Tab-separated table of C-alpha atoms in Angstrom:
chain	number	residue	atom	x	y	z
V	1	MET	CA	80.535	117.434	90.128
V	2	SER	CA	78.435	117.571	87.037
V	3	ASP	CA	78.625	115.791	83.725
V	4	THR	CA	79.114	117.783	80.554
V	5	ARG	CA	79.774	116.701	77.020
V	6	GLU	CA	82.791	117.762	75.038
V	7	PRO	CA	81.807	120.003	72.114
V	8	GLY	CA	81.451	117.887	68.998
V	9	SER	CA	81.422	114.619	70.941
V	10	GLU	CA	78.450	112.353	70.815
V	11	GLY	CA	78.764	110.401	73.927
V	12	THR	CA	81.070	110.204	76.837
V	13	PRO	CA	80.341	112.705	79.589
V	14	VAL	CA	83.317	114.479	81.153
V	15	LYS	CA	83.361	115.036	84.932
V	16	THR	CA	83.677	118.673	85.960
V	17	ASP	CA	83.925	120.515	89.254
V	18	GLY	CA	80.634	122.348	88.696
V	19	ASN	CA	82.353	125.386	87.184
V	20	GLY	CA	82.959	123.685	83.860
V	21	LYS	CA	86.554	122.770	84.719
V	22	ALA	CA	87.847	119.234	84.861
V	23	PRO	CA	89.137	118.379	88.345
V	24	GLU	CA	92.884	118.062	88.822
V	25	ARG	CA	94.145	114.532	88.465
V	26	THR	CA	95.721	113.194	91.591
V	27	HIS	CA	98.399	110.550	91.689
V	28	PRO	CA	97.947	107.536	93.937
V	29	PRO	CA	99.899	107.819	97.199
V	30	ILE	CA	101.824	104.601	96.442
V	31	LEU	CA	102.549	103.357	92.947
V	32	ILE	CA	104.316	100.027	92.509
V	33	GLN	CA	106.513	100.421	89.447
V	34	ALA	CA	108.116	96.966	89.639
V	35	GLN	CA	108.726	94.095	92.003
V	36	TYR	CA	111.433	91.504	91.647
V	37	MET	CA	113.604	88.902	93.304
V	38	LYS	CA	117.095	90.313	93.921
V	39	ASP	CA	118.583	87.208	95.510
V	40	LEU	CA	117.471	83.722	96.511
V	41	SER	CA	119.551	81.080	98.255
V	42	PHE	CA	118.492	77.651	99.475
V	43	GLU	CA	120.832	75.197	101.182
V	44	ALA	CA	120.119	71.799	102.694
V	45	PRO	CA	123.475	70.890	104.262
V	46	GLY	CA	122.019	68.115	106.413
V	47	ALA	CA	120.403	66.231	103.522
V	48	PRO	CA	119.798	63.346	103.168
V	49	ALA	CA	120.282	62.369	106.848
V	50	VAL	CA	118.022	65.187	108.050
V	51	PHE	CA	114.982	63.563	106.414
V	52	THR	CA	115.336	60.604	108.782
V	53	LEU	CA	115.734	62.967	111.745
V	54	LEU	CA	112.530	64.788	110.753
V	55	GLN	CA	110.519	61.587	111.210
V	56	ASN	CA	111.103	61.607	114.982
V	57	ASN	CA	112.084	65.194	115.818
V	58	LYS	CA	110.348	68.511	115.662
V	59	PRO	CA	112.169	71.152	113.589
V	60	ASP	CA	113.305	74.408	115.183
V	61	ILE	CA	112.824	77.269	112.728
V	62	GLN	CA	114.174	80.767	113.299
V	63	VAL	CA	113.106	83.585	110.966
V	64	ARG	CA	114.789	86.955	110.566
V	65	VAL	CA	113.285	89.923	108.736
V	66	ASP	CA	115.049	93.081	107.547
V	67	VAL	CA	113.707	95.948	105.476
V	68	HIS	CA	115.858	98.463	103.607
V	69	ALA	CA	114.778	101.423	101.506
V	70	ASN	CA	117.026	103.241	99.071
V	71	THR	CA	116.287	106.575	97.425
V	72	LEU	CA	116.596	106.250	93.648
V	73	GLY	CA	115.261	109.618	92.562
V	74	GLU	CA	112.751	112.252	93.471
V	75	ASN	CA	109.902	110.336	95.133
V	76	THR	CA	111.205	106.998	93.772
V	77	TYR	CA	112.452	104.329	96.159
V	78	GLU	CA	113.613	100.744	96.147
V	79	VAL	CA	112.329	98.784	99.139
V	80	ILE	CA	114.031	95.455	99.840
V	81	LEU	CA	112.462	92.842	102.085
V	82	HIS	CA	115.101	90.396	103.361
V	83	LEU	CA	113.870	87.101	104.794
V	84	ARG	CA	116.064	84.377	106.271
V	85	ALA	CA	114.848	81.123	107.780
V	86	ASP	CA	117.144	78.639	109.521
V	87	CYS	CA	115.734	75.178	110.235
V	88	LYS	CA	117.506	72.819	112.632
V	89	VAL	CA	116.526	69.283	113.563
V	90	ALA	CA	118.288	67.581	116.470
V	91	ASP	CA	121.338	69.877	116.211
V	92	SER	CA	121.589	69.304	112.462
V	93	VAL	CA	120.910	72.093	109.960
V	94	ALA	CA	118.019	70.959	107.790
V	95	PHE	CA	117.874	74.016	105.560
V	96	VAL	CA	118.674	77.686	105.266
V	97	VAL	CA	116.653	79.848	102.903
V	98	GLU	CA	117.455	83.499	102.225
V	99	LEU	CA	115.445	85.819	100.017
V	100	SER	CA	115.833	89.465	99.071
V	101	TYR	CA	112.628	90.574	97.388
V	102	ALA	CA	112.333	94.169	96.221
V	103	GLY	CA	109.946	96.665	94.765
V	104	LEU	CA	110.281	100.034	93.084
V	105	PHE	CA	107.819	102.504	94.516
V	106	ALA	CA	106.816	106.015	93.509
V	107	LEU	CA	105.440	107.887	96.513
V	108	ASN	CA	103.065	110.811	96.475
V	109	VAL	CA	102.935	111.449	100.218
V	110	PRO	CA	104.117	114.314	102.413
V	111	ALA	CA	107.776	114.073	103.449
V	112	GLU	CA	106.904	113.382	107.093
V	113	HIS	CA	104.984	110.232	106.046
V	114	ARG	CA	107.576	108.766	103.672
V	115	ARG	CA	109.559	106.764	106.194
V	116	PRO	CA	106.504	104.978	107.684
V	117	VAL	CA	105.129	104.294	104.197
V	118	LEU	CA	108.478	102.885	103.054
V	119	MET	CA	108.979	100.761	106.157
V	120	ILE	CA	105.383	99.612	106.762
V	121	GLU	CA	103.166	99.796	103.693
V	122	CYS	CA	105.703	98.927	100.992
V	123	PRO	CA	107.004	95.748	102.683
V	124	ARG	CA	103.403	94.816	103.529
V	125	LEU	CA	102.659	94.893	99.794
V	126	LEU	CA	105.766	92.808	98.987
V	127	PHE	CA	105.355	90.202	101.734
V	128	PRO	CA	102.756	87.870	100.139
V	129	TYR	CA	104.976	87.392	97.080
V	130	ALA	CA	108.094	86.824	99.180
V	131	ARG	CA	106.181	84.373	101.382
V	132	LYS	CA	105.216	82.293	98.349
V	133	ILE	CA	108.789	82.217	97.037
V	134	VAL	CA	110.068	80.964	100.419
V	135	ALA	CA	107.326	78.309	100.570
V	136	ASP	CA	108.108	77.148	97.031
V	137	ALA	CA	111.865	77.038	97.712
V	138	THR	CA	111.468	74.847	100.800
V	139	LEU	CA	109.005	72.585	98.991
V	140	GLU	CA	111.342	72.172	96.023
V	141	GLY	CA	114.145	71.472	98.510
V	142	GLY	CA	112.293	68.360	99.679
V	143	PHE	CA	110.703	69.799	102.828
V	144	LEU	CA	107.188	70.832	103.712
V	145	PRO	CA	106.510	74.364	102.485
V	146	LEU	CA	107.499	76.954	105.070
V	147	MET	CA	104.405	79.124	105.419
V	148	LEU	CA	105.566	82.310	107.106
V	149	ALA	CA	103.010	83.884	109.408
V	150	PRO	CA	101.855	87.381	108.451
V	151	LEU	CA	104.210	90.036	109.783
V	152	ASP	CA	103.226	93.116	111.747
V	153	PHE	CA	105.339	95.729	109.991
V	154	VAL	CA	103.925	98.463	112.254
V	155	GLN	CA	105.304	96.685	115.317
V	156	LEU	CA	108.650	96.073	113.600
V	157	TYR	CA	108.837	99.741	112.617
V	158	GLN	CA	107.985	100.921	116.134
V	159	ARG	CA	110.611	98.612	117.639
V	160	GLN	CA	113.210	99.925	115.197
V	161	GLN	CA	112.235	103.515	116.041
V	162	GLN	CA	112.755	102.843	119.749
V	163	GLU	CA	116.099	101.107	119.191
V	164	SER	CA	117.495	103.721	116.829
V	165	ALA	CA	116.464	106.854	118.713
V	166	GLY	CA	119.316	109.280	118.289
V	167	GLU	CA	120.950	107.450	115.370
V	168	LYS	CA	121.022	108.714	111.778
V	169	SER	CA	117.698	109.810	110.380
V	170	PHE	CA	115.985	109.232	107.062
V	171	GLY	CA	117.542	111.247	104.296
V	172	ASP	CA	121.159	111.015	105.430
V	173	ALA	CA	123.779	110.766	102.707
V	174	GLU	CA	123.645	106.990	102.457
V	175	GLY	CA	119.958	107.018	101.486
V	176	GLU	CA	119.270	103.777	103.307
V	177	ILE	CA	116.802	102.882	105.994
V	178	LYS	CA	117.235	99.663	107.921
V	179	LEU	CA	114.673	97.848	109.981
V	180	VAL	CA	115.870	94.831	111.938
């Protein structure tokens, strides 16, 4: 590429393709248009007794992750990352936290790559924000912050692909993809 100056301009060079033409502008493959919390729930049904139990017992925490993607328009998708953590201490429920954190994404990728991008890359971009919300919710609930370990969305996607072989494919009438 070479630099040329617009006629009548004094300064800023314009990039060209060597033939005097400006190169075509390309759109980024993934554009985050918005991200937002759709739903947040925190319950501490065992409080205040559970705080005494925590002094002598180790908590058992189970985490569940789901990812859904909905088609909103041509190349525009809503990806929802659902996180649920159940904490039990000595057969008593300490807390339950549920979060649905979403993002609106515009994709500029070939059709055959959309599903992996929606189910791997988009939730990977959302996860740090969702992780912080969960940590803050548990902290504000009187517990130590629950710091979720990074998730391997590639592995989750591959597992879902193996489990759903032969089921409905991306693009069916419902416009929803589910990863459990």
